[in-house]
CSV table of C-alpha atoms and ligand atoms in Angstrom, one decimal:
chain,number,residue,atom,x,y,z
A,17,MET,CA,-12.3,-82.2,77.6
A,18,ALA,CA,-14.6,-82.2,74.7
A,19,SER,CA,-16.7,-85.2,76.2
A,20,SER,CA,-17.3,-83.2,79.4
A,21,SER,CA,-18.1,-80.0,77.2
A,22,LEU,CA,-20.8,-82.0,75.1
A,23,PHE,CA,-22.5,-83.5,78.7
A,24,VAL,CA,-22.4,-80.0,80.1
A,25,ARG,CA,-24.7,-79.3,77.0
A,26,LEU,CA,-26.6,-82.3,76.8
A,27,ALA,CA,-27.4,-81.9,80.6
A,28,PHE,CA,-28.2,-78.2,79.7
A,29,VAL,CA,-30.5,-79.1,77.3
A,30,LEU,CA,-32.5,-81.8,79.4
A,31,LEU,CA,-32.5,-79.1,81.9
A,32,LEU,CA,-34.1,-76.7,79.6
A,33,THR,CA,-36.7,-79.6,78.4
A,34,TRP,CA,-37.9,-81.3,81.3
A,35,SER,CA,-37.4,-77.9,84.0
A,36,SER,CA,-40.9,-77.1,84.5
A,37,TYR,CA,-39.1,-72.9,85.3
A,38,ALA,CA,-37.8,-73.7,82.0
A,39,GLN,CA,-37.3,-70.2,80.3
A,40,LEU,CA,-38.2,-69.8,76.6
A,41,THR,CA,-35.1,-69.5,74.0
A,42,PRO,CA,-34.9,-68.6,70.4
A,43,HIS,CA,-32.6,-71.8,69.9
A,44,TYR,CA,-35.0,-74.4,71.5
A,45,TYR,CA,-35.3,-76.5,68.2
A,46,ALA,CA,-31.6,-76.3,67.2
A,47,TYR,CA,-31.2,-79.4,67.6
A,48,SER,CA,-34.6,-80.9,68.0
A,49,CYS,CA,-36.1,-79.8,64.5
A,50,PRO,CA,-33.7,-77.2,62.6
A,51,LYS,CA,-36.1,-77.1,60.0
A,52,ALA,CA,-39.0,-75.7,62.1
A,53,LEU,CA,-38.4,-72.0,61.4
A,54,PRO,CA,-37.4,-72.3,57.7
A,55,THR,CA,-40.3,-74.6,57.4
A,56,ILE,CA,-43.0,-72.1,59.1
A,57,ARG,CA,-41.6,-69.2,57.6
A,58,SER,CA,-42.0,-71.0,54.0
A,59,ALA,CA,-45.3,-71.9,54.6
A,60,VAL,CA,-46.6,-68.2,56.0
A,61,LYS,CA,-44.7,-66.5,52.8
A,62,SER,CA,-47.0,-69.2,50.9
A,63,ALA,CA,-50.3,-68.3,52.5
A,64,ILE,CA,-49.6,-64.6,52.4
A,65,SER,CA,-48.9,-64.5,48.7
A,66,ASN,CA,-52.1,-66.0,48.1
A,67,ASP,CA,-53.9,-63.5,50.1
A,68,LYS,CA,-52.3,-61.0,51.8
A,69,ARG,CA,-55.0,-60.3,54.6
A,70,VAL,CA,-53.9,-63.6,56.4
A,71,GLY,CA,-50.8,-61.7,57.8
A,72,ALA,CA,-53.3,-59.5,60.0
A,73,GLN,CA,-55.2,-62.7,60.8
A,74,LEU,CA,-52.0,-64.5,62.4
A,75,LEU,CA,-51.3,-61.9,63.9
A,76,ARG,CA,-54.8,-61.4,66.0
A,77,LEU,CA,-54.9,-65.3,66.5
A,78,PHE,CA,-51.3,-64.6,68.5
A,79,PHE,CA,-52.5,-61.9,70.5
A,80,HIS,CA,-55.6,-63.7,71.5
A,81,ASP,CA,-53.9,-66.7,72.4
A,82,CYS,CA,-51.6,-64.8,74.8
A,83,PHE,CA,-54.0,-62.8,76.5
A,84,VAL,CA,-56.0,-65.8,77.5
A,85,ASN,CA,-53.9,-68.1,80.1
A,86,GLY,CA,-51.1,-67.5,78.1
A,87,CYS,CA,-49.9,-68.2,75.2
A,88,ASP,CA,-50.8,-72.1,75.1
A,89,GLY,CA,-52.3,-72.9,71.9
A,90,SER,CA,-55.6,-73.0,73.6
A,91,LEU,CA,-57.3,-70.9,71.0
A,92,LEU,CA,-56.9,-73.0,68.2
A,93,LEU,CA,-58.8,-75.8,70.0
A,94,ASP,CA,-62.2,-76.1,68.2
A,95,ASP,CA,-65.1,-77.2,70.3
A,96,THR,CA,-67.0,-80.3,70.8
A,97,SER,CA,-70.1,-81.8,72.2
A,98,THR,CA,-68.1,-82.1,75.6
A,99,PHE,CA,-65.9,-79.1,75.1
A,100,ILE,CA,-66.7,-75.5,74.8
A,101,GLY,CA,-63.0,-74.0,73.6
A,102,GLU,CA,-62.6,-70.1,72.8
A,103,LYS,CA,-63.5,-69.8,69.4
A,104,ASN,CA,-66.9,-69.0,70.0
A,105,ALA,CA,-65.9,-66.3,73.0
A,106,GLN,CA,-67.4,-62.9,72.2
A,107,PRO,CA,-64.1,-61.5,71.0
A,108,ASN,CA,-63.3,-64.5,68.5
A,109,ARG,CA,-66.4,-65.8,67.1
A,110,ASN,CA,-67.3,-64.5,63.4
A,111,SER,CA,-64.4,-62.4,63.7
A,112,ALA,CA,-60.8,-64.6,65.0
A,113,ARG,CA,-60.4,-66.0,61.0
A,114,GLY,CA,-57.1,-67.8,59.8
A,115,PHE,CA,-57.5,-71.6,61.7
A,116,ASN,CA,-57.2,-73.3,58.2
A,117,ILE,CA,-53.6,-71.5,57.6
A,118,VAL,CA,-52.4,-72.5,61.1
A,119,ASP,CA,-53.6,-76.0,60.1
A,120,ASN,CA,-51.6,-75.7,57.0
A,121,ILE,CA,-48.5,-74.2,58.7
A,122,LYS,CA,-48.7,-76.9,61.4
A,123,SER,CA,-49.0,-80.0,59.0
A,124,ALA,CA,-46.0,-78.7,57.1
A,125,VAL,CA,-43.9,-78.6,60.4
A,126,GLU,CA,-45.3,-81.8,61.3
A,127,LYS,CA,-43.8,-83.3,58.3
A,128,ALA,CA,-40.8,-82.1,59.0
A,129,CYS,CA,-40.7,-83.2,62.5
A,130,PRO,CA,-43.5,-85.2,63.7
A,131,GLY,CA,-44.5,-84.3,67.0
A,132,VAL,CA,-41.6,-81.7,68.1
A,133,VAL,CA,-43.0,-78.4,67.5
A,134,SER,CA,-46.0,-77.1,69.6
A,135,CYS,CA,-49.3,-75.2,68.0
A,136,ALA,CA,-48.3,-72.3,70.5
A,137,ASP,CA,-45.0,-71.7,69.2
A,138,THR,CA,-46.1,-72.5,65.6
A,139,LEU,CA,-48.4,-69.3,66.2
A,140,ALA,CA,-45.7,-67.4,67.6
A,141,VAL,CA,-43.2,-67.9,64.7
A,142,ALA,CA,-46.1,-67.2,62.0
A,143,ALA,CA,-47.1,-64.1,63.9
A,144,ARG,CA,-43.9,-62.8,63.6
A,145,ASP,CA,-43.3,-64.1,60.5
A,146,SER,CA,-46.5,-62.5,59.0
A,147,VAL,CA,-45.1,-58.6,60.0
A,148,VAL,CA,-41.7,-59.7,58.4
A,149,LEU,CA,-43.5,-60.6,55.4
A,150,LEU,CA,-46.0,-57.4,55.3
A,151,GLY,CA,-42.8,-55.2,55.4
A,152,GLY,CA,-42.3,-54.7,59.3
A,153,PRO,CA,-39.5,-55.3,61.5
A,154,ASP,CA,-37.5,-58.9,62.3
A,155,TRP,CA,-36.8,-60.3,65.6
A,156,GLN,CA,-36.1,-63.9,67.5
A,157,VAL,CA,-38.8,-65.5,68.5
A,158,LYS,CA,-38.4,-67.0,72.1
A,159,LEU,CA,-39.5,-70.7,71.9
A,160,GLY,CA,-40.4,-73.5,74.3
A,161,ARG,CA,-43.8,-73.1,74.5
A,162,ARG,CA,-46.1,-76.4,75.2
A,163,ASP,CA,-49.8,-76.8,74.2
A,164,ALA,CA,-52.9,-76.4,76.6
A,165,ARG,CA,-55.2,-79.6,77.2
A,166,THR,CA,-57.5,-76.8,78.1
A,167,ALA,CA,-59.3,-73.7,77.3
A,168,SER,CA,-61.6,-71.0,78.7
A,169,GLN,CA,-64.2,-69.4,76.9
A,170,ALA,CA,-65.1,-67.1,80.1
A,171,ALA,CA,-61.2,-66.2,80.3
A,172,ALA,CA,-61.5,-65.1,76.6
A,173,ASN,CA,-64.7,-63.1,77.2
A,174,ASN,CA,-63.2,-61.3,80.2
A,175,SER,CA,-59.2,-61.0,79.0
A,176,ILE,CA,-59.4,-59.7,75.9
A,177,PRO,CA,-59.8,-56.0,75.7
A,178,PRO,CA,-63.0,-54.9,73.7
A,179,PRO,CA,-63.3,-52.1,71.1
A,180,THR,CA,-65.3,-50.0,73.4
A,181,PHE,CA,-62.8,-49.9,76.4
A,182,ASN,CA,-61.6,-46.5,77.3
A,183,LEU,CA,-57.9,-45.7,77.9
A,184,ASN,CA,-58.0,-46.8,81.5
A,185,GLN,CA,-59.6,-50.1,81.0
A,186,LEU,CA,-57.2,-50.8,77.8
A,187,ILE,CA,-54.1,-49.7,80.3
A,188,ASN,CA,-55.6,-52.0,83.0
A,189,SER,CA,-56.7,-54.9,80.6
A,190,PHE,CA,-52.5,-54.8,79.7
A,191,ALA,CA,-51.8,-54.3,83.1
A,192,ASN,CA,-53.4,-57.6,84.2
A,193,GLN,CA,-50.8,-59.5,81.5
A,194,GLY,CA,-47.9,-57.8,83.0
A,195,LEU,CA,-48.0,-55.1,79.7
A,196,SER,CA,-47.3,-51.7,80.8
A,197,GLN,CA,-48.9,-48.7,78.7
A,198,LYS,CA,-45.8,-48.5,75.9
A,199,ASP,CA,-46.5,-52.0,75.4
A,200,MET,CA,-50.2,-51.3,74.9
A,201,VAL,CA,-49.3,-48.5,72.5
A,202,ALA,CA,-47.0,-50.1,70.6
A,203,LEU,CA,-48.8,-53.5,70.0
A,204,SER,CA,-52.0,-51.2,68.7
A,205,GLY,CA,-49.9,-50.5,66.3
A,206,GLY,CA,-50.7,-54.1,65.2
A,207,HIS,CA,-53.9,-52.2,64.0
A,208,THR,CA,-51.5,-51.3,60.5
A,209,LEU,CA,-53.1,-54.5,59.2
A,210,GLY,CA,-56.3,-56.2,59.0
A,211,VAL,CA,-60.5,-55.0,59.7
A,212,ALA,CA,-63.0,-54.7,61.6
A,213,ARG,CA,-66.7,-55.3,61.0
A,214,CYS,CA,-69.4,-53.0,61.0
A,215,ILE,CA,-70.6,-54.0,64.3
A,216,ASN,CA,-67.9,-52.6,66.0
A,217,ILE,CA,-67.8,-49.4,64.8
A,218,ARG,CA,-70.8,-48.3,64.2
A,219,ASP,CA,-71.0,-46.2,67.1
A,220,ARG,CA,-67.9,-44.3,66.4
A,221,ILE,CA,-68.6,-43.7,63.2
A,222,TYR,CA,-72.4,-42.1,63.9
A,223,ASN,CA,-72.0,-41.3,67.4
A,224,GLU,CA,-68.4,-40.4,68.5
A,225,THR,CA,-66.9,-36.4,67.8
A,226,ASN,CA,-63.5,-37.2,68.2
A,227,ILE,CA,-63.8,-38.1,64.8
A,228,ASP,CA,-62.7,-36.7,61.1
A,229,PRO,CA,-66.5,-36.2,59.5
A,230,SER,CA,-65.3,-37.0,56.1
A,231,PHE,CA,-63.3,-40.2,57.2
A,232,ALA,CA,-66.7,-40.9,59.1
A,233,LYS,CA,-69.0,-40.4,56.1
A,234,THR,CA,-66.3,-42.8,54.2
A,235,ARG,CA,-67.0,-45.4,56.6
A,236,GLN,CA,-71.1,-45.2,57.0
A,237,SER,CA,-70.9,-46.1,53.1
A,238,ASN,CA,-70.3,-49.4,54.0
A,239,CYS,CA,-71.6,-50.0,57.6
A,240,PRO,CA,-75.4,-49.1,57.8
A,241,ARG,CA,-76.9,-47.0,60.8
A,242,THR,CA,-79.3,-50.0,61.6
A,243,ALA,CA,-78.2,-52.3,63.7
A,244,GLY,CA,-78.3,-55.4,62.3
A,245,SER,CA,-77.8,-54.5,58.9
A,246,GLY,CA,-74.4,-55.2,57.4
A,247,ASP,CA,-73.3,-56.2,60.7
A,248,ASN,CA,-70.5,-58.3,59.0
A,249,ASN,CA,-68.9,-55.4,56.5
A,250,VAL,CA,-65.5,-54.9,57.0
A,251,ASN,CA,-63.7,-51.8,56.8
A,252,PRO,CA,-59.7,-51.6,57.0
A,253,LEU,CA,-58.5,-50.5,60.3
A,254,GLU,CA,-55.9,-48.7,58.3
A,255,LEU,CA,-56.7,-47.3,55.1
A,256,GLN,CA,-53.6,-46.3,53.0
A,257,THR,CA,-52.1,-49.3,53.5
A,258,PRO,CA,-54.1,-52.2,55.1
A,259,THR,CA,-52.0,-55.3,54.1
A,260,ALA,CA,-48.3,-53.4,55.0
A,261,PHE,CA,-46.8,-53.2,58.4
A,262,ASP,CA,-46.2,-49.4,58.8
A,263,ASN,CA,-46.7,-46.8,61.6
A,264,LYS,CA,-49.8,-44.9,59.4
A,265,TYR,CA,-52.0,-46.3,62.4
A,266,PHE,CA,-50.4,-43.7,64.5
A,267,LYS,CA,-50.8,-40.9,62.2
A,268,ASN,CA,-54.5,-41.8,61.4
A,269,LEU,CA,-54.9,-41.6,65.2
A,270,ILE,CA,-53.8,-37.9,65.4
A,271,ASN,CA,-55.9,-37.1,62.4
A,272,LYS,CA,-59.0,-38.2,64.5
A,273,LYS,CA,-58.8,-41.2,61.8
A,274,GLY,CA,-58.9,-44.1,64.6
A,275,LEU,CA,-61.3,-46.6,63.3
A,276,LEU,CA,-62.6,-48.4,66.4
A,277,HIS,CA,-63.2,-46.1,69.6
A,278,SER,CA,-60.5,-48.1,71.4
A,279,ASP,CA,-57.7,-46.5,68.7
A,280,GLN,CA,-58.9,-43.1,68.9
A,281,GLN,CA,-58.8,-43.5,72.9
A,282,LEU,CA,-54.8,-43.5,72.2
A,283,PHE,CA,-55.2,-40.1,71.1
A,284,ASN,CA,-57.9,-38.6,72.8
A,285,GLY,CA,-55.7,-35.6,74.8
A,286,GLY,CA,-54.9,-38.7,77.5
A,287,SER,CA,-51.4,-40.3,78.8
A,288,ALA,CA,-50.5,-42.1,75.7
A,289,ASP,CA,-50.5,-38.8,73.0
A,290,SER,CA,-47.1,-38.5,73.6
A,291,LEU,CA,-46.3,-42.0,72.9
A,292,VAL,CA,-48.7,-41.9,69.8
A,293,ARG,CA,-47.1,-38.7,68.5
A,294,SER,CA,-43.3,-40.2,68.7
A,295,TYR,CA,-44.4,-43.6,66.8
A,296,SER,CA,-46.1,-41.3,64.5
A,297,SER,CA,-43.1,-39.6,63.0
A,298,ASN,CA,-40.3,-42.6,64.1
A,299,SER,CA,-40.9,-45.5,62.5
A,300,ASP,CA,-37.6,-47.1,63.9
A,301,LEU,CA,-39.2,-46.1,67.2
A,302,PHE,CA,-42.2,-47.9,66.8
A,303,ASN,CA,-40.7,-51.0,65.4
A,304,LYS,CA,-38.4,-51.4,68.3
A,305,ASP,CA,-40.7,-51.1,70.7
A,306,PHE,CA,-43.1,-53.1,69.1
A,307,VAL,CA,-40.9,-55.8,68.8
A,308,ALA,CA,-39.9,-55.7,72.5
A,309,ALA,CA,-43.4,-55.9,73.5
A,310,MET,CA,-44.5,-59.1,71.1
A,311,ILE,CA,-41.8,-60.5,73.0
A,312,LYS,CA,-43.0,-59.7,76.2
A,313,MET,CA,-46.5,-60.7,75.2
A,314,GLY,CA,-45.3,-64.1,73.8
A,315,ASP,CA,-43.8,-64.7,77.5
A,316,ILE,CA,-46.7,-64.3,79.0
A,317,LYS,CA,-47.3,-67.9,81.4
A,318,PRO,CA,-45.8,-70.7,78.6
A,319,LEU,CA,-46.5,-74.3,79.5
A,320,THR,CA,-42.9,-75.4,79.6
A,321,GLY,CA,-41.4,-78.6,80.6
A,322,SER,CA,-43.9,-81.5,81.4
A,323,ASN,CA,-46.8,-79.5,81.6
A,324,GLY,CA,-49.6,-79.4,78.3
A,325,GLU,CA,-48.4,-81.4,75.3
A,326,ILE,CA,-47.2,-80.9,72.2
A,327,ARG,CA,-50.3,-81.1,70.2
A,328,LYS,CA,-50.3,-82.9,66.7
A,329,ASN,CA,-53.4,-81.2,65.2
A,330,CYS,CA,-53.7,-77.5,66.9
A,331,ARG,CA,-57.9,-78.3,66.9
A,332,LYS,CA,-57.6,-80.9,69.3
A,333,ILE,CA,-55.8,-82.5,72.0
A,334,ASN,CA,-54.0,-85.7,71.3
B,1488,HEM,C1,-55.4,-53.0,72.3
B,1488,HEM,C2,-57.0,-53.0,72.8
B,1488,HEM,C3,-57.4,-54.2,71.2
B,1488,HEM,C4,-58.6,-54.2,71.1
B,1488,HEM,C5,-59.3,-53.3,71.8
B,1488,HEM,C6,-58.9,-54.7,69.6
B,1488,HEM,C7,-60.0,-54.7,69.1
B,1488,HEM,C8,-60.0,-55.4,67.9
B,1488,HEM,C9,-61.5,-55.6,67.2
B,1488,HEM,C10,-62.5,-55.2,67.7
B,1488,HEM,C11,-61.0,-55.9,65.7
B,1488,HEM,C12,-61.6,-56.1,64.6
B,1488,HEM,C13,-62.6,-57.5,65.0
B,1488,HEM,C14,-63.8,-57.2,63.8
B,1488,HEM,O1,-64.5,-56.5,64.0
B,1488,HEM,O2,-64.2,-58.8,63.7
B,1488,HEM,C15,-59.6,-56.1,65.8
B,1488,HEM,C16,-59.0,-56.5,64.8
B,1488,HEM,C17,-57.2,-56.7,64.9
B,1488,HEM,N1,-56.6,-56.8,65.6
B,1488,HEM,FE1,-57.0,-55.6,68.1
B,1488,HEM,N2,-57.7,-55.2,69.4
B,1488,HEM,C18,-56.7,-54.6,70.3
B,1488,HEM,C19,-55.2,-54.9,70.3
B,1488,HEM,C20,-54.4,-55.7,69.0
B,1488,HEM,C21,-53.2,-56.1,69.3
B,1488,HEM,C22,-52.3,-56.1,70.6
B,1488,HEM,C23,-52.9,-56.9,68.2
B,1488,HEM,C24,-51.3,-57.4,67.9
B,1488,HEM,C25,-50.1,-57.1,68.0
B,1488,HEM,C26,-54.3,-56.7,67.7
B,1488,HEM,C27,-54.0,-57.0,66.2
B,1488,HEM,C28,-55.5,-57.0,65.2
B,1488,HEM,C29,-55.4,-57.5,64.0
B,1488,HEM,C30,-54.2,-57.5,62.9
B,1488,HEM,C31,-56.4,-57.5,63.3
B,1488,HEM,C32,-57.3,-57.3,62.2
B,1488,HEM,C33,-57.8,-59.1,61.9
B,1488,HEM,C34,-58.3,-59.4,60.4
B,1488,HEM,O3,-58.2,-58.5,59.7
B,1488,HEM,O4,-58.7,-60.4,60.5
B,1488,HEM,N3,-55.1,-56.3,68.2
B,1488,HEM,N4,-58.9,-56.0,66.9
B,1489,NAG,C1,-69.1,-65.9,76.5
B,1489,NAG,O1,-69.6,-64.7,75.6
B,1489,NAG,C2,-70.4,-65.1,74.6
B,1489,NAG,C3,-70.9,-64.4,74.0
B,1489,NAG,O2,-71.3,-62.8,74.3
B,1489,NAG,C4,-71.4,-66.0,75.6
B,1489,NAG,O3,-72.6,-66.1,74.8
B,1489,NAG,C5,-70.9,-67.2,76.0
B,1489,NAG,O4,-72.0,-67.7,76.8
B,1489,NAG,C6,-69.8,-66.7,77.1
B,1489,NAG,N1,-69.3,-67.6,78.0
B,1489,NAG,C7,-68.9,-67.6,79.2
B,1489,NAG,C8,-68.3,-68.8,79.7
B,1489,NAG,O5,-69.1,-66.9,79.9
B,1490,NAG,C1,-76.3,-43.2,69.0
B,1490,NAG,O1,-76.3,-43.0,70.3
B,1490,NAG,C2,-78.1,-43.0,70.8
B,1490,NAG,C3,-78.2,-42.0,71.9
B,1490,NAG,O2,-77.2,-42.8,73.0
B,1490,NAG,C4,-78.3,-44.2,70.8
B,1490,NAG,O3,-79.6,-44.4,70.9
B,1490,NAG,C5,-78.1,-44.8,68.9
B,1490,NAG,O4,-78.3,-46.1,69.0
B,1490,NAG,C6,-76.5,-44.8,68.8
B,1490,NAG,N1,-76.5,-44.9,67.1
B,1490,NAG,C7,-75.6,-46.0,67.1
B,1490,NAG,C8,-75.5,-46.1,65.5
B,1490,NAG,O5,-74.9,-46.3,67.6
């Protein structure tokens, strides 16, 4: 009896490991690397205690990984003389940060269990841990992703939405990934953390009318009007608590204090207004929908079974 149920369990684990149609599961490393999750959590914790801005960086890296041919660690590959990766694609160049932190986390995981845990999973867990450690909701991350042996700069240019998008373009961009308008609005709440560069907000703070004038003026002090000057100066996406995960981002939108053009599109007299109002007054609802959408985003086109590899160093294929 006991041995047959053990057999069934083993067969099940093998099936999960080898089937290329395998589903992700929260317990994927329960037998192969039980230390994986605590190791990632403690590495993220120490990185964030050094610098709270790291949480935003890791969360965004996960988004930019998942939107480009799935959550497969492709974003983490470095360019070489013979390989063009995603790091210098338009949305990432001079903008995506935290790769060194991912390296540190992955090294800790490699020490605990060499060659077992993918970079894609490491990033998925690190993004969740960042949200938790900065005061946001907790959830179980589905695991079992493998790492890509390729990357696509063209797909990174084309699939990650730019801040110039209007509401319909944002909805379409997320729909292309199988994500709903609700997912899009909830995930945009990630902009409760982190910063944007002057180059991405100049048009909005100097030229747009659906913006609180005193808010625009304050932002202008760190972002000169002239293109080319101060392009990389950063401003917090959410002013009051830029390193705390909360629903103030949505309150800001209602007050016309969205920093990006795309942010304010979510509350500009269109179909997303009512959801923004709900999230601004109900942080439990925001947290619940954010978690559901993060899980959905984490499910985008994972490599499983014998596809891809478990990269040792997230910057290069084995
Ligand atoms: C809805 C479409 C989205 C657009 C158009 C967008 C655009 C941007 C832009 C332009 C920046 C500033 C980059 C810079 O100036 O260097 C940014 C930062 C950021 N985004 Fe998004 N984003 C979107 C969705 C998301 C999602 C879904 C997440 C995660 C759930 C996310 C998380 C972040 C974070 C945390 C930062 C700050 C990064 C840092 O401080 O280093 N964004 N985003
Ligand atoms: C992606 O965009 C960058 C910056 O605009 C550009 O230099 C690069 O050629 C683009 N890559 C591809 C493959 O389209
Ligand atoms: C504001 O709009 C005008 C007219 O379209 C344009 O010429 C100018 O470059 C814009 N200014 C900024 C700071 O984007």
